XYZ file of C-alpha atoms in Angstrom:
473
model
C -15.376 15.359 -5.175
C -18.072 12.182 -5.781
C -17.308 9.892 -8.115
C -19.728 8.457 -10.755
C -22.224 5.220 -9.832
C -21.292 1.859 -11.756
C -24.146 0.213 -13.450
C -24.533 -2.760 -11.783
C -23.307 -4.389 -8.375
C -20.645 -6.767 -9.241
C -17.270 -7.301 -9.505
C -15.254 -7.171 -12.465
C -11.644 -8.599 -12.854
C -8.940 -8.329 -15.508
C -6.609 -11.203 -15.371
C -3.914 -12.711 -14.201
C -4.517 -14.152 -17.518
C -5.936 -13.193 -20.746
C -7.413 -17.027 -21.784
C -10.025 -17.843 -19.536
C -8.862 -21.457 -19.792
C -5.452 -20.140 -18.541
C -7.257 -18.776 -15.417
C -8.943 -21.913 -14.806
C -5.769 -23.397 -14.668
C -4.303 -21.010 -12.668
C -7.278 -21.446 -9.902
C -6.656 -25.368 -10.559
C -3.337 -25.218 -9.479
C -3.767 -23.232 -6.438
C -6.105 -25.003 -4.995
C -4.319 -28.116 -5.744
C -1.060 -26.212 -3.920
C -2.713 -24.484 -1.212
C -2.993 -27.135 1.348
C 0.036 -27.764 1.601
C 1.036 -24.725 1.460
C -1.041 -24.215 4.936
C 0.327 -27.109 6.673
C 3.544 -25.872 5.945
C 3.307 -22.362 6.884
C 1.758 -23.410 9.701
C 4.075 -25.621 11.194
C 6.755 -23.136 10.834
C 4.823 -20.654 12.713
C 4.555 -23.139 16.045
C 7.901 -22.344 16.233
C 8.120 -18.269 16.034
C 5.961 -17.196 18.821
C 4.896 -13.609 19.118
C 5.306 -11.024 22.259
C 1.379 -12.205 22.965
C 1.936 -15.830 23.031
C 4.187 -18.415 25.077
C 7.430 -19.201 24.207
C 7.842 -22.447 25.841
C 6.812 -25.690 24.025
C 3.773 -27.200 25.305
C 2.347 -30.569 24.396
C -0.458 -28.802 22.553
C 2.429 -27.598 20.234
C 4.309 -30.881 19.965
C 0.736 -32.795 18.834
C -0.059 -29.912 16.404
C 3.459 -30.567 14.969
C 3.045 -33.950 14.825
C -0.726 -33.954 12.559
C 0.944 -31.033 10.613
C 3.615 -33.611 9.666
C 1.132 -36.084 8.765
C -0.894 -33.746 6.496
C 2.314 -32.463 4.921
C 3.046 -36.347 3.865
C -0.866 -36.184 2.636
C -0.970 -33.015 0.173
C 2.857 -32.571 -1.159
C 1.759 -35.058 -3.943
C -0.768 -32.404 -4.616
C 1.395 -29.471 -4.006
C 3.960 -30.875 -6.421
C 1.425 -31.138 -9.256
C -0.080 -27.885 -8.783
C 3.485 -26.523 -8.707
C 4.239 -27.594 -11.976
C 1.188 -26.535 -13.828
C 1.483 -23.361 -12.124
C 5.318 -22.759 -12.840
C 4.386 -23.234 -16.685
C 1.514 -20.958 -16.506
C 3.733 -17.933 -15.130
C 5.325 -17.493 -18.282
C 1.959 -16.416 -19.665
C 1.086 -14.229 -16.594
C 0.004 -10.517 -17.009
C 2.396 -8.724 -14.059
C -1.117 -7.784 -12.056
C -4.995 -7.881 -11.683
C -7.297 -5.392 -12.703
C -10.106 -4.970 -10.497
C -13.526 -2.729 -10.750
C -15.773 -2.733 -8.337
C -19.863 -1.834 -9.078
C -20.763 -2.227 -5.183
C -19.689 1.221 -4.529
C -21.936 3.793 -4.708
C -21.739 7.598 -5.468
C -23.117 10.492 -6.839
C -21.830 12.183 -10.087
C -18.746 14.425 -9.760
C -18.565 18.118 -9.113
C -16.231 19.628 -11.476
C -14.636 22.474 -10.445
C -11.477 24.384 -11.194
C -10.049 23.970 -7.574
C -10.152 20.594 -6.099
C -9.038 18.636 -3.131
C -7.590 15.086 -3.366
C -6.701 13.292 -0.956
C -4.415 10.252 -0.624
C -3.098 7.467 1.951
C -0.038 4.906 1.973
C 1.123 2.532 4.280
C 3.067 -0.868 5.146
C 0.414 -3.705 6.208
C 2.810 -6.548 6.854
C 0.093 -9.057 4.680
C 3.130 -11.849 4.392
C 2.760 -15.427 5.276
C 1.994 -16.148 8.541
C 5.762 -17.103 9.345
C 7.448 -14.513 8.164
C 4.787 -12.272 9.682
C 5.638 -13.494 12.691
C 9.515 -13.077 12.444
C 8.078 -8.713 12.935
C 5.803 -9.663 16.140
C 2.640 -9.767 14.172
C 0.367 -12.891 13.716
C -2.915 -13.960 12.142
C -2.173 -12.508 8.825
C -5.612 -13.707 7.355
C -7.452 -12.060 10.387
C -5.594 -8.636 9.853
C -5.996 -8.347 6.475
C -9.618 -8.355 7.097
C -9.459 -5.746 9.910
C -7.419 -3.541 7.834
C -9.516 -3.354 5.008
C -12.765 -2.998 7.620
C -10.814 0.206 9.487
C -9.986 1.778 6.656
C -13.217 1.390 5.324
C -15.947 2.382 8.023
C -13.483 5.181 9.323
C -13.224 7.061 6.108
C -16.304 9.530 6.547
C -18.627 7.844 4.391
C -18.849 4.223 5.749
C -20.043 2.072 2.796
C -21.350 -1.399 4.130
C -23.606 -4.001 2.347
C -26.891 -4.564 3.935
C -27.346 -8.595 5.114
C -30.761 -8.171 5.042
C -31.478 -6.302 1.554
C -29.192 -7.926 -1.121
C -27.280 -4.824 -2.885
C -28.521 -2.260 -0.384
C -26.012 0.155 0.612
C -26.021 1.804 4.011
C -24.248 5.144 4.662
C -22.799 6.046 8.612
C -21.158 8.989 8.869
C -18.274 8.955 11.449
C -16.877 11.483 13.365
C -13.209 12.399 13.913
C -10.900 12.256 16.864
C -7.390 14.219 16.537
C -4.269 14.914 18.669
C -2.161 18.130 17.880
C 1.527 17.845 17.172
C 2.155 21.561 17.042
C 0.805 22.762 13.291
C 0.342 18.993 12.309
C -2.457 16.340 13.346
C -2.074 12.725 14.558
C -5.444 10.913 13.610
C -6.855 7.876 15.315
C -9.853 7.201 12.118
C -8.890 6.830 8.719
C -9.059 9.831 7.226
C -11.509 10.200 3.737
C -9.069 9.596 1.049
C -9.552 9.144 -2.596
C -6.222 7.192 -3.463
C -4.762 4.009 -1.337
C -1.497 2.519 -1.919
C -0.131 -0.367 0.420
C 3.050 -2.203 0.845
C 3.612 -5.833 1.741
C 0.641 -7.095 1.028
C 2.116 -10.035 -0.230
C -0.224 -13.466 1.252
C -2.897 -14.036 -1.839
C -5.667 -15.194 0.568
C -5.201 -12.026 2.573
C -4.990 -9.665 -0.323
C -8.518 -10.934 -1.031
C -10.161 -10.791 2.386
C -8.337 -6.609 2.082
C -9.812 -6.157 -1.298
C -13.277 -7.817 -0.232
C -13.365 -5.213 2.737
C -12.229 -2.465 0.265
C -14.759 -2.404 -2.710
C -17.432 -0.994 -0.871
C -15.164 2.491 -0.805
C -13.007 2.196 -3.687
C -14.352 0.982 -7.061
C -11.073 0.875 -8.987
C -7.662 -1.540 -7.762
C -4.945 -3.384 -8.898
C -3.654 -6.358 -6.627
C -1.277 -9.380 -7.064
C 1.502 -6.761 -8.911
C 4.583 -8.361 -9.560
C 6.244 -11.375 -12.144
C 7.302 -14.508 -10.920
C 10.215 -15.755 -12.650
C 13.954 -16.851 -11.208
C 15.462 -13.843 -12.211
C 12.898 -11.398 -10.387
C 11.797 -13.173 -6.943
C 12.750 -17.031 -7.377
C 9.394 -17.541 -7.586
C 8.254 -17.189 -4.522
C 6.810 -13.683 -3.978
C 5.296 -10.905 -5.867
C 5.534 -6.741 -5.327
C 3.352 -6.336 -2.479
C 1.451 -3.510 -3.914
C -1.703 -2.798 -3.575
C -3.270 0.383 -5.319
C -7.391 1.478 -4.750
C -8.661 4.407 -6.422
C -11.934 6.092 -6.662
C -11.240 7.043 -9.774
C -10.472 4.941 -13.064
C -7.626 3.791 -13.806
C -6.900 3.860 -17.274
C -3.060 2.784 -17.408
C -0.493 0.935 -15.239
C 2.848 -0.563 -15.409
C 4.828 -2.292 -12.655
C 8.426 -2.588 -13.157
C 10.773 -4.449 -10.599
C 14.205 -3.504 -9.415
C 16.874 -5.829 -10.783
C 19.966 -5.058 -7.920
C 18.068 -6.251 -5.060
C 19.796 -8.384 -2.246
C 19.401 -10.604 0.917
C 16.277 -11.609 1.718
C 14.518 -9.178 -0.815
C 15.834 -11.528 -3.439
C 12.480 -13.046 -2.303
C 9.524 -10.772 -3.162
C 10.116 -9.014 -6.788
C 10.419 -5.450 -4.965
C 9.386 -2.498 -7.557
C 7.569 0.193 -8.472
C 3.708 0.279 -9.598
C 2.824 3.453 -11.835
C -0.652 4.114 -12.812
C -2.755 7.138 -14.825
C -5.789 8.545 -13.635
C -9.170 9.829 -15.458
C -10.271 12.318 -12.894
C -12.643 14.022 -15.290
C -13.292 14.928 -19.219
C -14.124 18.062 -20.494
C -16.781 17.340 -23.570
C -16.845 21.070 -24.293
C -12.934 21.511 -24.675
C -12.205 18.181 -25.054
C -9.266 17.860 -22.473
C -9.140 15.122 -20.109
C -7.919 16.028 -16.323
C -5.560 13.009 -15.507
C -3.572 12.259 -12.801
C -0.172 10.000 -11.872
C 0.118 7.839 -8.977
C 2.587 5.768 -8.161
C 3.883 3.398 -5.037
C 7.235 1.647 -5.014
C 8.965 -0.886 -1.684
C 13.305 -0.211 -1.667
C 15.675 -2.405 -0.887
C 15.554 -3.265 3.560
C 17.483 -1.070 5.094
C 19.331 -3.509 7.116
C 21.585 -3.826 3.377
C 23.750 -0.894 1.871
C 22.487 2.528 0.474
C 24.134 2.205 -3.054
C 21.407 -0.621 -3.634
C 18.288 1.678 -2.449
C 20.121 4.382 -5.022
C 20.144 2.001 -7.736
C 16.598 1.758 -7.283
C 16.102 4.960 -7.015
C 17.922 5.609 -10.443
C 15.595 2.684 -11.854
C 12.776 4.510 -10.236
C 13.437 7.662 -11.734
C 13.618 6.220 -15.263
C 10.510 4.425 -15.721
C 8.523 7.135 -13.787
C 10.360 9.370 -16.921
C 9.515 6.747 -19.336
C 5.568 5.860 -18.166
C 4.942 9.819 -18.114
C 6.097 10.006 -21.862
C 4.386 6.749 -22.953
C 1.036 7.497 -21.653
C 1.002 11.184 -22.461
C -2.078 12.291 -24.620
C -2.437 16.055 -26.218
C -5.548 16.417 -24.595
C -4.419 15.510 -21.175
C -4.275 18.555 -18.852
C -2.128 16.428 -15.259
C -3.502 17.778 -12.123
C -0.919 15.507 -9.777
C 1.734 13.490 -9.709
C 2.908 11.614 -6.320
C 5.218 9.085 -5.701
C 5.112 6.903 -2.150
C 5.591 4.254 -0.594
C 7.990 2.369 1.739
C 11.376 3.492 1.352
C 13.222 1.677 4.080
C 15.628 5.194 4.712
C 15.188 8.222 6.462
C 15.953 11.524 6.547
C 19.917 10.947 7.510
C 20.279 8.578 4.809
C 22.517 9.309 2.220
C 19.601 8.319 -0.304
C 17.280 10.977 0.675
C 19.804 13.301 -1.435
C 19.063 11.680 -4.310
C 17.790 13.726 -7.403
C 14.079 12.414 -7.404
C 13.660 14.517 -3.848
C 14.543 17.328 -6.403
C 11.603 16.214 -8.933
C 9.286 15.200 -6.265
C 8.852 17.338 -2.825
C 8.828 15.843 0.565
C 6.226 17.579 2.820
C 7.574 16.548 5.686
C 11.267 18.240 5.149
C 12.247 21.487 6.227
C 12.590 24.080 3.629
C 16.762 23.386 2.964
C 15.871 19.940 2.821
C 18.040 18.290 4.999
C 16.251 17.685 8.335
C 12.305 16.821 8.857
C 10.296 19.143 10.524
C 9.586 19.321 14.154
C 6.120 17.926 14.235
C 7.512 14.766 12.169
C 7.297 11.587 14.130
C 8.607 8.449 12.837
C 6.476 5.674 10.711
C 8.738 2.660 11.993
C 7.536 0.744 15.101
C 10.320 -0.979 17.380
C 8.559 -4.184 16.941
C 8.964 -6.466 20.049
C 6.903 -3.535 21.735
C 4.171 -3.059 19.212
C 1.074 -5.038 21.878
C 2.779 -2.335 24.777
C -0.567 -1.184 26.090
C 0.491 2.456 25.168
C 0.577 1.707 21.341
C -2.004 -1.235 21.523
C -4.871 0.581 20.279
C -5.745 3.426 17.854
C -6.910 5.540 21.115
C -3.407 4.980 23.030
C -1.011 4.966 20.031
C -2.578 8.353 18.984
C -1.886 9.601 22.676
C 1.620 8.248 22.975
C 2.307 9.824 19.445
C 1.432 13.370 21.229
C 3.689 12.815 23.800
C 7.658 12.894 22.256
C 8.898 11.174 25.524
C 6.578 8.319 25.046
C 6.254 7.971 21.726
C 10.540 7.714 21.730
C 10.067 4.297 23.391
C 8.005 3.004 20.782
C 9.469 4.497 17.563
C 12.688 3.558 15.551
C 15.083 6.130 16.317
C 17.060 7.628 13.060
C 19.182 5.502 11.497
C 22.765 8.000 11.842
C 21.479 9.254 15.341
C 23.274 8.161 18.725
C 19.981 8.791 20.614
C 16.782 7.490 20.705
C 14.443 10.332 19.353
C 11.678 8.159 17.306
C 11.907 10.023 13.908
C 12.983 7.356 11.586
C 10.479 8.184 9.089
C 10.974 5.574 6.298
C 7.462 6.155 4.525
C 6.927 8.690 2.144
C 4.168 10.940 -0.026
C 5.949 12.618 -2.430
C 4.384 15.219 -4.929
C 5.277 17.478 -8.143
C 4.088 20.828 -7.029
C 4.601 23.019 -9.619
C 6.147 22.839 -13.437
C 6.049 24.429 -16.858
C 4.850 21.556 -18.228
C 1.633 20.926 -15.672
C -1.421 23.222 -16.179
C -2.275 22.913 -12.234
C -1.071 24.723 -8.809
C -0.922 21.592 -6.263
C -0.070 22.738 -2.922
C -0.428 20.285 0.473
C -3.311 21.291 3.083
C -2.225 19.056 5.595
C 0.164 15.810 6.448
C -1.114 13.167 8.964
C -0.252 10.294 10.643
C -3.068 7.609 11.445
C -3.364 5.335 13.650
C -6.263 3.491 13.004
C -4.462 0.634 12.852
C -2.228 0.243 15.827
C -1.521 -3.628 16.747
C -2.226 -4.776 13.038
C 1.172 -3.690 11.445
C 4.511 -2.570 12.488
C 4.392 0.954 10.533
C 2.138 3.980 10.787
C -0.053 4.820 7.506
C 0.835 8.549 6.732
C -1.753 10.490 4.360
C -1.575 13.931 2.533
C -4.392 16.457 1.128
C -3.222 18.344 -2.105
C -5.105 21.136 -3.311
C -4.537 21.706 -6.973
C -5.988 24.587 -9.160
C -5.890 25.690 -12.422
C -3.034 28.265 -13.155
C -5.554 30.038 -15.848
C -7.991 30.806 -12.714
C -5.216 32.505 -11.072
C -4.493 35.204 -13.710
């Protein structure tokens, strides 16, 4: 389906704050923090090499160390005052920003009783540069930019402002490259998709460079989700969700888990819901809506009966939003759920009730094993610049090949052998209730990789078909 053409080629942006002079402040206090915040990152990164870089300490190192010090003693005053002003502000602080995007252009939807949607999810690794580094991967600012750009000109319709012509948009179609995994594809483009949802997109500089790459394709996000408070994250990091829609989005709430532990005690981990306006009906007056939502569980490296507090959380506001934003005239064409659960299939978590709501795609029919032509979406990460996973091109070949790909990919968490099916990302679905007015049914499941080398998971995506039950009688 094409979506409708925004007036005017700009950008518009709903918050963090609702006074402008708040937002001021809030840009104020960055800037005045942000230095610092460099030199420090910085300097921890000299010492957590990658897999591509030298591990020994070289007197290039020690004299970068040394002027790293020196501008650390030269911006903390700074830091320290824009820490303050921004601590104060958080209190005030809507929990994400709103973003609509007029520099994408399309043509004015087809509305038809059966319809194809399509949607994507993935974990980008967007963190600091330090901790980036801790999972092999480096240049965070550099990836982020890459990310958005693959996603972008491989998703059919490559939408790229023109340098010369101010507000010109060009249009290069691209063609598609897959590998067969029995009745299921491995794709080396990013596939069209009309819904994004990302995980760990956590660095703000980097979430702007993705979202800067990104508005040329989707008009409609919401970035910088999460509260910053002592209770939620110590203040130090939000969600990591990201959400891009061609669609509007015409409700959200993010809620965040309060049993998290370790290290997640860091970012305030939690779920993101959102409605969608796919289309109104003038004549009957109903509105065709859908609900979309993208949530990050507890590591995996920590104890299930966290991840299944979260998913009892999970399963209560998803409840909760549903009722809340409910409207007689809505007719709900989907409902998915994904994300980065950090379990697979021999978890005890994946019996939890919400696999009973939602349906996993990738399951066999009793539910208790993944199919055969699943591979895994977690990357063993000191081998993720191997040259056989280094580019989309090889990691799409090695992911056709089970006794390469085993090498490569996380085994299964409860397995003694290495079999590289520890599938810990997710696109979930409703398919069918009393209460929904639409058939959804899956066309096909893929695994991309389009982004081999620039994050230590592999993006899955799914194509629902929904129609209307009354065309079926």
């Amino acid at each position: 389906m094409e979506i409708p053409l925004l007036p005017q080629d700009k950008i518009m942006q709903e918050g963090p704050y609702h006074s402008r002079c708040l937002s001021c402040l809030y840009e104020v206090s960055w800037n005045l923090m942000y230095p610092c915040y460099m030199t420090i990152v910085t300097f921890v990164s000299l010492f957590i090499p990658t897999t591509e870089e030298s591990q020994s300490c070289s007197m290039k190192k020690v004299i970068s160390g040394v002027l790293l010090v020196v501008a650390f003693l030269f911006t903390s005053g700074f830091m320290l005052l824009g820490l303050v002003i921004w601590l104060m502000l958080n209190r005030f602080r809507q929990r994400m920003i709103k973003v609509t995007s007029n520099k994408c252009k399309y043509n004015d939807p087809l509305f038809l009783e059966n319809i194809d949607l399509k949607f994507a999810s993935g974990n980008v690794c967007l963190m600091p540069e330090c901790f980036s580094r801790v999972n092999n991967l480096r240049n965070v600012h550099r990836r982020a930019k890459e990310i958005g750009r693959m996603i972008c000109s491989n998703a059919g319709d490559h939408v790229k402002q023109s340098r010369n012509t101010p507000g010109s948009i060009a249009i290069e179609m691209q063609c598609y490259d897959s590998y067969d995994i029995d009745s299921n594809h491995v794709v080396r483009k990013f596939p069209i998709v009309d819904f994004l949802c990302l995980q760990e997109v956590f660095e703000r500089k980097a979430s702007l460079l993705l979202l800067d790459e990104l508005q040329y394709v989707f008009p409609y996000m919401l970035y910088d989700v999460g509260i910053y408070s002592c209770q939620s994250d110590f203040c130090m990091l939000n969600s990591g969700l990201f959400l891009a829609s061609k669609y509007p989005i015409i409700g959200s709430e993010f809620k965040y888990f309060t049993s998290t532990v370790g290290a997640d005690r860091l970012a305030a981990k939690g779920i993101l819901m959102a409605k969608i306006e796919l289309w109104y009906d003038e004549e009957k007056f109903r509105r065709h809506v859908g609900y979309l939502s993208t949530t990050h569980l507890q590591a995996y490296q920590e104890t299930d009966v966290v991840s299944k507090q979260e998913l009892n959380e999970m399963q209560n506001w998803l409840t909760m939003f549903k009722i809340n934003t409910s409207k007689r005239e809505d007719i709900v064409v989907f409902n998915v759920l994904c994300g980065d659960f950090n379990f697979d299939i021999t978890s005890n978590c994946s019996e939890h009730s919400i696999f009973t709501c939602y349906k996993d795609p990738c399951r066999r029919e009793d539910g208790h094993k993944d199919a055969d032509w699943v591979v895994g979406t977690e990357m063993i990460q000191p081998r993720l610049h191997k040259k056989d996973v280094s580019s989309p091109v090889e990691l799409a070949r090695t992911l056709s090949n089970e006794a390469k790909y085993i090498q490569y990919l996380e085994p299964l968490e409860h397995c003694q052998s290495k079999d590289g099916k520890r599938r810990i990302d997710y696109l979930l679905y409703v398919q069918d209730t009393d209460q929904y007015e639409c058939n959804v049914d899956v066309e096909n499941f893929q695994f991309i990789t389009a982004l081999a080398g620039e994050t230590d998971h592999i993006p899955i995506s799914m194509k629902l078909t929904a129609n209307s039950k009354n065309s079926n009688q």
